[in-house]
mmCIF file of C-alpha atoms and ligand atoms in Angstrom:
data_model
loop_
_atom_site.group_PDB
_atom_site.id
_atom_site.type_symbol
_atom_site.label_atom_id
_atom_site.label_comp_id
_atom_site.label_asym_id
_atom_site.label_seq_id
_atom_site.Cartn_x
_atom_site.Cartn_y
_atom_site.Cartn_z
ATOM 1 C CA MET A 1 131.430 71.953 123.106
ATOM 2 C CA VAL A 2 128.669 72.213 120.496
ATOM 3 C CA GLN A 3 125.866 74.551 121.631
ATOM 4 C CA ASP A 4 122.214 73.835 121.054
ATOM 5 C CA PHE A 5 120.043 76.783 119.573
ATOM 6 C CA ILE A 6 116.476 77.277 118.866
ATOM 7 C CA ALA A 7 115.448 78.517 115.435
ATOM 8 C CA GLY A 8 112.530 81.171 114.883
ATOM 9 C CA ILE A 9 111.067 81.899 111.636
ATOM 10 C CA ASP A 10 108.581 84.666 110.914
ATOM 11 C CA ILE A 11 106.958 83.944 107.333
ATOM 12 C CA GLY A 12 105.056 87.044 106.023
ATOM 13 C CA GLY A 13 103.667 88.207 102.618
ATOM 14 C CA THR A 14 106.730 90.507 102.032
ATOM 15 C CA LYS A 15 109.637 89.127 104.090
ATOM 16 C CA ILE A 16 110.908 86.211 105.866
ATOM 17 C CA ALA A 17 112.783 87.028 109.270
ATOM 18 C CA LEU A 18 114.866 84.337 111.061
ATOM 19 C CA ALA A 19 116.916 84.074 114.224
ATOM 20 C CA ILE A 20 118.724 81.639 116.324
ATOM 21 C CA ALA A 21 118.496 81.816 120.242
ATOM 22 C CA ALA A 22 120.153 80.299 123.048
ATOM 23 C CA ALA A 23 118.108 77.844 125.309
ATOM 24 C CA GLY A 24 117.251 80.873 127.682
ATOM 25 C CA GLY A 25 115.598 82.908 124.928
ATOM 26 C CA GLU A 26 118.531 85.275 124.326
ATOM 27 C CA VAL A 27 118.696 86.098 120.571
ATOM 28 C CA ILE A 28 122.141 85.339 119.239
ATOM 29 C CA GLU A 29 121.754 86.362 115.644
ATOM 30 C CA ARG A 30 119.122 87.117 113.056
ATOM 31 C CA THR A 31 118.672 87.999 109.475
ATOM 32 C CA SER A 32 115.931 88.444 106.989
ATOM 33 C CA PHE A 33 115.168 88.464 103.094
ATOM 34 C CA PRO A 34 112.327 89.612 100.927
ATOM 35 C CA MET A 35 109.538 87.026 100.029
ATOM 36 C CA ASP A 36 109.942 86.210 96.401
ATOM 37 C CA ALA A 37 106.435 85.498 94.953
ATOM 38 C CA CYS A 38 108.226 84.002 91.728
ATOM 39 C CA ARG A 39 109.881 81.252 93.789
ATOM 40 C CA THR A 40 108.189 78.045 94.782
ATOM 41 C CA PRO A 41 107.597 77.466 98.735
ATOM 42 C CA HIS A 42 110.235 74.880 98.636
ATOM 43 C CA GLU A 43 112.991 77.132 97.223
ATOM 44 C CA THR A 44 111.966 79.740 99.796
ATOM 45 C CA LEU A 45 111.936 77.142 102.580
ATOM 46 C CA ASN A 46 115.483 75.751 101.404
ATOM 47 C CA GLN A 47 116.984 79.166 101.583
ATOM 48 C CA THR A 48 115.575 79.784 105.110
ATOM 49 C CA LEU A 49 116.666 76.547 106.475
ATOM 50 C CA GLU A 50 120.177 76.896 104.841
ATOM 51 C CA ALA A 51 120.422 80.409 106.394
ATOM 52 C CA LEU A 52 119.561 79.000 109.805
ATOM 53 C CA GLU A 53 122.096 76.281 109.559
ATOM 54 C CA SER A 54 124.599 78.689 108.487
ATOM 55 C CA LEU A 55 123.877 80.879 111.674
ATOM 56 C CA ALA A 56 124.084 77.962 113.856
ATOM 57 C CA GLU A 57 127.529 76.902 112.398
ATOM 58 C CA GLU A 58 128.980 80.383 112.559
ATOM 59 C CA HIS A 59 128.241 80.343 116.355
ATOM 60 C CA HIS A 60 129.595 76.720 116.627
ATOM 61 C CA GLY A 61 126.257 75.240 117.374
ATOM 62 C CA ARG A 62 123.395 73.132 116.043
ATOM 63 C CA LEU A 63 119.619 73.600 115.691
ATOM 64 C CA SER A 64 117.581 71.599 118.363
ATOM 65 C CA ALA A 65 114.109 72.858 117.662
ATOM 66 C CA ALA A 66 112.333 75.345 115.519
ATOM 67 C CA GLY A 67 109.209 77.632 115.837
ATOM 68 C CA ILE A 68 107.375 79.120 112.978
ATOM 69 C CA GLY A 69 104.858 82.005 112.817
ATOM 70 C CA CYS A 70 103.255 82.280 109.326
ATOM 71 C CA ALA A 71 100.719 84.155 107.868
ATOM 72 C CA GLY A 72 97.174 82.504 108.327
ATOM 73 C CA PRO A 73 94.665 80.849 108.327
ATOM 74 C CA LEU A 74 96.579 77.614 108.851
ATOM 75 C CA ASP A 75 95.929 74.228 110.324
ATOM 76 C CA PHE A 76 97.850 74.346 113.869
ATOM 77 C CA GLU A 77 97.244 70.438 114.518
ATOM 78 C CA ARG A 78 98.362 69.371 111.235
ATOM 79 C CA GLY A 79 100.989 72.180 110.699
ATOM 80 C CA ILE A 80 99.624 73.109 107.206
ATOM 81 C CA VAL A 81 99.589 76.374 105.590
ATOM 82 C CA ILE A 82 95.902 76.804 104.323
ATOM 83 C CA SER A 83 94.958 79.725 102.336
ATOM 84 C CA PRO A 84 96.787 82.956 103.524
ATOM 85 C CA PRO A 85 95.312 85.938 101.254
ATOM 86 C CA ASN A 86 98.472 87.860 101.930
ATOM 87 C CA MET A 87 100.967 85.283 100.839
ATOM 88 C CA PRO A 88 101.703 84.020 97.330
ATOM 89 C CA ARG A 89 99.218 81.318 96.026
ATOM 90 C CA SER A 90 101.737 78.656 95.838
ATOM 91 C CA TRP A 91 101.905 78.505 99.746
ATOM 92 C CA ARG A 92 98.313 77.326 99.661
ATOM 93 C CA HIS A 93 97.935 73.907 101.447
ATOM 94 C CA PHE A 94 101.667 73.760 102.159
ATOM 95 C CA PRO A 95 102.696 71.154 104.759
ATOM 96 C CA LEU A 96 105.129 73.419 106.342
ATOM 97 C CA ARG A 97 105.744 72.001 109.748
ATOM 98 C CA SER A 98 106.449 68.150 108.520
ATOM 99 C CA LEU A 99 108.733 69.533 105.809
ATOM 100 C CA VAL A 100 110.854 71.598 108.278
ATOM 101 C CA GLU A 101 110.765 68.754 110.815
ATOM 102 C CA SER A 102 111.982 66.200 108.325
ATOM 103 C CA ARG A 103 114.620 68.679 106.647
ATOM 104 C CA LEU A 104 116.141 69.693 110.121
ATOM 105 C CA GLY A 105 115.396 66.520 111.958
ATOM 106 C CA VAL A 106 114.297 68.613 114.938
ATOM 107 C CA PRO A 107 110.772 69.154 116.765
ATOM 108 C CA VAL A 108 108.886 72.038 115.329
ATOM 109 C CA LEU A 109 105.884 73.970 116.235
ATOM 110 C CA LEU A 110 103.982 76.179 113.529
ATOM 111 C CA ASP A 111 101.386 78.805 114.537
ATOM 112 C CA ASN A 112 99.759 81.600 112.645
ATOM 113 C CA ASP A 113 101.657 84.925 112.868
ATOM 114 C CA ALA A 114 99.303 86.717 115.138
ATOM 115 C CA ASN A 115 99.236 83.859 117.629
ATOM 116 C CA ALA A 116 103.084 83.773 117.688
ATOM 117 C CA ALA A 117 103.113 87.597 118.048
ATOM 118 C CA ALA A 118 100.629 87.358 120.929
ATOM 119 C CA LEU A 119 102.920 84.908 122.621
ATOM 120 C CA GLY A 120 105.885 87.029 122.036
ATOM 121 C CA GLU A 121 104.373 90.102 123.537
ATOM 122 C CA HIS A 122 102.986 88.147 126.427
ATOM 123 C CA LEU A 123 106.481 86.583 127.268
ATOM 124 C CA TYR A 124 108.865 89.685 126.183
ATOM 125 C CA GLY A 125 106.878 92.645 125.236
ATOM 126 C CA ALA A 126 103.956 94.885 126.417
ATOM 127 C CA GLY A 127 101.664 91.868 127.528
ATOM 128 C CA GLN A 128 104.270 90.818 130.304
ATOM 129 C CA GLY A 129 102.467 90.587 133.682
ATOM 130 C CA TYR A 130 98.876 90.229 132.131
ATOM 131 C CA THR A 131 97.025 86.911 132.209
ATOM 132 C CA ASP A 132 94.407 87.790 129.520
ATOM 133 C CA LEU A 133 95.314 89.734 126.505
ATOM 134 C CA VAL A 134 94.232 90.435 122.835
ATOM 135 C CA TYR A 135 97.058 91.103 120.154
ATOM 136 C CA LEU A 136 95.955 92.695 116.899
ATOM 137 C CA THR A 137 98.471 93.226 113.972
ATOM 138 C CA ILE A 138 97.776 95.939 111.623
ATOM 139 C CA SER A 139 100.015 95.612 108.529
ATOM 140 C CA THR A 140 99.348 94.545 105.148
ATOM 141 C CA GLY A 141 96.368 92.599 106.590
ATOM 142 C CA ILE A 142 94.929 92.318 110.088
ATOM 143 C CA GLY A 143 95.163 89.305 112.199
ATOM 144 C CA GLY A 144 94.709 88.571 116.004
ATOM 145 C CA GLY A 145 95.959 86.251 118.696
ATOM 146 C CA ILE A 146 94.392 85.636 122.263
ATOM 147 C CA ILE A 147 96.040 84.857 125.448
ATOM 148 C CA ALA A 148 93.570 83.548 128.157
ATOM 149 C CA GLY A 149 94.582 82.707 131.638
ATOM 150 C CA ASN A 150 98.222 82.746 130.354
ATOM 151 C CA ASN A 151 97.598 80.290 127.570
ATOM 152 C CA LEU A 152 97.648 80.809 123.977
ATOM 153 C CA VAL A 153 94.143 79.927 122.698
ATOM 154 C CA HIS A 154 93.565 77.900 119.485
ATOM 155 C CA ARG A 155 90.592 76.886 117.658
ATOM 156 C CA LEU A 156 89.600 80.419 117.076
ATOM 157 C CA GLY A 157 88.585 82.165 113.832
ATOM 158 C CA GLU A 158 90.343 85.193 112.398
ATOM 159 C CA ALA A 159 89.985 88.596 114.204
ATOM 160 C CA GLY A 160 90.572 90.529 111.154
ATOM 161 C CA HIS A 161 87.363 89.122 109.488
ATOM 162 C CA VAL A 162 84.780 90.351 111.860
ATOM 163 C CA THR A 163 82.230 92.527 110.122
ATOM 164 C CA VAL A 164 82.725 96.434 110.765
ATOM 165 C CA GLN A 165 80.559 97.773 107.931
ATOM 166 C CA PRO A 166 77.576 96.099 106.567
ATOM 167 C CA ASP A 167 78.047 95.428 102.822
ATOM 168 C CA GLY A 168 81.234 97.249 102.884
ATOM 169 C CA MET A 169 84.259 96.733 100.768
ATOM 170 C CA LEU A 170 84.991 93.251 99.391
ATOM 171 C CA CYS A 171 87.525 91.396 101.558
ATOM 172 C CA GLY A 172 90.073 88.917 100.424
ATOM 173 C CA CYS A 173 88.261 86.335 102.239
ATOM 174 C CA GLY A 174 85.075 86.687 100.162
ATOM 175 C CA ALA A 175 82.894 88.467 102.652
ATOM 176 C CA ARG A 176 81.940 92.250 102.732
ATOM 177 C CA GLY A 177 82.945 94.829 105.076
ATOM 178 C CA CYS A 178 85.561 92.885 107.333
ATOM 179 C CA LEU A 179 87.988 94.788 109.852
ATOM 180 C CA GLU A 180 91.003 93.774 107.426
ATOM 181 C CA ALA A 181 89.088 95.179 104.169
ATOM 182 C CA LEU A 182 88.678 98.609 105.810
ATOM 183 C CA CYS A 183 91.733 99.180 108.278
ATOM 184 C CA SER A 184 94.560 97.213 107.144
ATOM 185 C CA GLY A 185 97.672 99.251 105.638
ATOM 186 C CA THR A 186 96.512 98.320 102.180
ATOM 187 C CA ALA A 187 92.902 99.504 102.938
ATOM 188 C CA ILE A 188 94.147 102.863 104.547
ATOM 189 C CA ALA A 189 96.344 103.520 101.282
ATOM 190 C CA ARG A 190 93.338 102.587 98.941
ATOM 191 C CA ARG A 191 90.831 104.794 100.936
ATOM 192 C CA ALA A 192 93.115 107.888 100.469
ATOM 193 C CA ARG A 193 93.803 107.131 96.804
ATOM 194 C CA GLU A 194 90.050 106.922 96.252
ATOM 195 C CA TYR A 195 89.567 110.296 97.552
ATOM 196 C CA LEU A 196 92.389 111.705 95.512
ATOM 197 C CA LEU A 197 91.243 110.178 92.292
ATOM 198 C CA ALA A 198 87.825 111.586 93.094
ATOM 199 C CA GLY A 199 89.386 115.182 92.978
ATOM 200 C CA ARG A 200 89.963 116.213 96.682
ATOM 201 C CA GLN A 201 92.721 118.384 97.218
ATOM 202 C CA SER A 202 95.545 117.224 99.836
ATOM 203 C CA LYS A 203 99.251 117.423 100.566
ATOM 204 C CA LEU A 204 99.292 113.731 99.837
ATOM 205 C CA ARG A 205 99.623 114.619 96.146
ATOM 206 C CA GLU A 206 102.980 116.393 96.702
ATOM 207 C CA MET A 207 104.264 113.641 98.933
ATOM 208 C CA VAL A 208 104.215 111.095 96.296
ATOM 209 C CA SER A 209 105.049 111.126 92.609
ATOM 210 C CA ASP A 210 102.209 108.916 91.805
ATOM 211 C CA VAL A 211 99.150 108.122 93.890
ATOM 212 C CA LYS A 212 99.845 104.392 93.497
ATOM 213 C CA GLN A 213 102.623 104.874 95.658
ATOM 214 C CA LEU A 214 100.633 106.015 98.529
ATOM 215 C CA THR A 215 101.088 103.861 101.803
ATOM 216 C CA ALA A 216 99.434 104.054 105.247
ATOM 217 C CA LYS A 217 102.641 105.719 106.264
ATOM 218 C CA THR A 218 102.224 108.520 103.859
ATOM 219 C CA VAL A 219 98.816 108.978 105.292
ATOM 220 C CA ALA A 220 100.106 109.065 108.835
ATOM 221 C CA ASP A 221 102.571 111.386 107.968
ATOM 222 C CA ALA A 222 100.072 113.677 106.385
ATOM 223 C CA VAL A 223 97.829 113.465 109.399
ATOM 224 C CA ARG A 224 100.772 114.725 111.432
ATOM 225 C CA GLU A 225 100.825 117.780 109.251
ATOM 226 C CA ASN A 226 97.033 118.380 109.866
ATOM 227 C CA ASP A 227 96.285 117.525 106.247
ATOM 228 C CA GLU A 228 92.354 117.523 105.978
ATOM 229 C CA LEU A 229 91.920 114.781 103.624
ATOM 230 C CA ALA A 230 94.436 112.555 105.571
ATOM 231 C CA CYS A 231 92.666 113.435 108.810
ATOM 232 C CA THR A 232 89.356 112.492 107.107
ATOM 233 C CA VAL A 233 90.687 108.946 106.249
ATOM 234 C CA TRP A 234 92.400 108.583 109.630
ATOM 235 C CA ARG A 235 89.137 109.170 111.544
ATOM 236 C CA GLU A 236 87.191 106.860 109.344
ATOM 237 C CA ILE A 237 89.905 104.232 109.961
ATOM 238 C CA VAL A 238 89.903 104.874 113.694
ATOM 239 C CA SER A 239 86.026 104.452 113.701
ATOM 240 C CA PHE A 240 86.044 101.131 111.956
ATOM 241 C CA LEU A 241 88.717 99.816 114.127
ATOM 242 C CA ALA A 242 86.932 100.807 117.219
ATOM 243 C CA ILE A 243 83.796 99.068 115.960
ATOM 244 C CA GLY A 244 85.960 95.800 115.315
ATOM 245 C CA ILE A 245 88.048 96.071 118.559
ATOM 246 C CA GLY A 246 85.140 97.148 120.609
ATOM 247 C CA SER A 247 83.098 94.084 119.495
ATOM 248 C CA ILE A 248 86.244 91.866 120.594
ATOM 249 C CA VAL A 249 86.558 93.700 123.952
ATOM 250 C CA ALA A 250 82.766 93.336 124.769
ATOM 251 C CA LEU A 251 83.182 89.427 124.065
ATOM 252 C CA LEU A 252 86.522 88.830 125.861
ATOM 253 C CA ALA A 253 86.906 91.708 128.370
ATOM 254 C CA PRO A 254 90.948 91.361 128.143
ATOM 255 C CA GLN A 255 93.138 93.119 130.628
ATOM 256 C CA VAL A 256 94.877 94.447 127.631
ATOM 257 C CA VAL A 257 94.768 95.069 123.741
ATOM 258 C CA ILE A 258 98.089 95.307 122.170
ATOM 259 C CA LEU A 259 98.288 96.741 118.676
ATOM 260 C CA GLY A 260 101.397 95.639 116.601
ATOM 261 C CA GLY A 261 102.254 95.257 112.904
ATOM 262 C CA GLY A 262 104.063 97.996 110.617
ATOM 263 C CA VAL A 263 101.002 100.471 110.566
ATOM 264 C CA ALA A 264 100.348 100.392 114.311
ATOM 265 C CA ALA A 265 104.123 100.456 115.153
ATOM 266 C CA GLY A 266 104.713 103.320 112.660
ATOM 267 C CA ALA A 267 101.669 105.481 113.880
ATOM 268 C CA GLY A 268 101.960 104.995 117.571
ATOM 269 C CA GLU A 269 99.943 107.284 119.691
ATOM 270 C CA LEU A 270 98.681 108.981 116.527
ATOM 271 C CA LEU A 271 96.365 105.815 116.246
ATOM 272 C CA LEU A 272 96.105 104.714 119.845
ATOM 273 C CA GLN A 273 94.890 107.928 121.329
ATOM 274 C CA PRO A 274 92.007 108.563 119.051
ATOM 275 C CA LEU A 275 91.080 104.709 119.187
ATOM 276 C CA ARG A 276 91.030 104.759 123.180
ATOM 277 C CA ASP A 277 88.597 107.797 122.891
ATOM 278 C CA GLU A 278 86.531 106.191 120.295
ATOM 279 C CA LEU A 279 86.353 102.701 122.342
ATOM 280 C CA ASN A 280 85.381 104.820 125.323
ATOM 281 C CA GLN A 281 82.224 106.076 123.374
ATOM 282 C CA ARG A 282 81.420 102.852 122.032
ATOM 283 C CA VAL A 283 81.958 100.021 124.714
ATOM 284 C CA HIS A 284 79.847 100.276 127.878
ATOM 285 C CA ILE A 285 79.401 96.758 128.879
ATOM 286 C CA VAL A 286 83.060 96.388 129.776
ATOM 287 C CA SER A 287 84.814 99.129 131.711
ATOM 288 C CA LEU A 288 87.343 100.456 129.530
ATOM 289 C CA GLN A 289 89.298 101.815 132.533
ATOM 290 C CA ARG A 290 90.198 98.229 133.167
ATOM 291 C CA VAL A 291 91.168 97.702 129.508
ATOM 292 C CA GLN A 292 94.636 98.973 128.439
ATOM 293 C CA VAL A 293 95.165 99.789 124.847
ATOM 294 C CA LEU A 294 98.834 99.656 124.489
ATOM 295 C CA GLN A 295 101.222 99.479 121.457
ATOM 296 C CA ALA A 296 103.340 96.324 120.847
ATOM 297 C CA GLY A 297 106.472 96.428 122.828
ATOM 298 C CA LEU A 298 108.727 94.385 120.446
ATOM 299 C CA GLY A 299 107.892 96.632 117.561
ATOM 300 C CA THR A 300 107.988 94.580 114.489
ATOM 301 C CA ASP A 301 109.788 91.716 116.206
ATOM 302 C CA SER A 302 106.704 90.209 118.119
ATOM 303 C CA VAL A 303 106.257 87.272 115.634
ATOM 304 C CA LEU A 304 109.840 86.420 115.517
ATOM 305 C CA ARG A 305 110.277 86.483 119.283
ATOM 306 C CA GLY A 306 107.021 84.236 119.526
ATOM 307 C CA ALA A 307 108.463 81.920 117.028
ATOM 308 C CA LEU A 308 111.508 81.325 119.120
ATOM 309 C CA ALA A 309 109.159 80.637 122.085
ATOM 310 C CA LEU A 310 107.230 78.210 119.814
ATOM 311 C CA GLY A 311 110.735 76.521 119.048
ATOM 312 C CA THR A 312 111.361 76.407 122.896
ATOM 313 C CA ARG A 313 107.916 74.669 123.527
ATOM 314 C CA ALA A 314 108.503 72.222 120.762
ATOM 315 C CA LEU A 315 111.762 71.169 122.515
ATOM 316 C CA GLN A 316 109.978 70.700 125.900
ATOM 317 C CA HIS A 317 107.005 68.889 124.218
ATOM 318 C CA ALA A 318 109.584 66.409 122.634
ATOM 319 C CA ARG A 319 111.283 65.694 125.767
ATOM 320 C CA THR A 320 108.028 65.026 127.826
HETATM 321 ZN ZN1 ZN B 1 87.399 89.102 105.500
#
């Protein structure tokens, strides 16, 4: 008998991850490949869909629905990628959902990657059992997703673009001092690089052959070795993060804030503990004792698991 599979796709600025799952959500197989900025979105999409169809065939099945988490902002209602600052420019105004629907001939749901990750964490990760949560991804950029009353909330702006420093660093969105401009992985590396170029001494100089190779992970590694400059950068980042997350907590009073994405997953408690302390200092209107600040439970798989959950929803919607 031919088995029906759900397809999940996580499209990010640096890589595309995909998986097929059984109807109950169990992941059957997965693969990934790098995002190639030189290829058109159509070429990348073809490669993705062919890979998914091959996975389904290898497991003697067929695809019955697909869910996609893609870097935002995007138009959820129309299924169109709008202008993600961390994706190749050729993806702007790309009608992703309708193309996948017509190519695969199955129902498809598309959401931004942070919303997909919030859903993944709520169903399978650190957000299980909570009815109200905020998920923030800290990686190349910063994005956020909200579950309220057990439902994924749409029609929201972008959490990564709340202002945390008036007239601060110019952000990819065009505004100044956004959370993303100051606290993303890219921003952490840039801040450390600026200090080094200004002549500050640090172990960071020995940890990379060229300061251009500095990453947020290098900075976190140097913080673990008590490097003074890296610790300065880290304190600044934690402070700006606490301003941004503190505003979000004051507004939404969630039960839990979950931090995911490559930077948060790599740093773990090195980031979370000082962040909790700083939030305690800053937020008074909401009791922080009632707001957990946790690391994502699915590591870097939050978006992919959420995309699979979106696929299941697409199938349910099609049947009702
Ligand atoms: Zn911005």
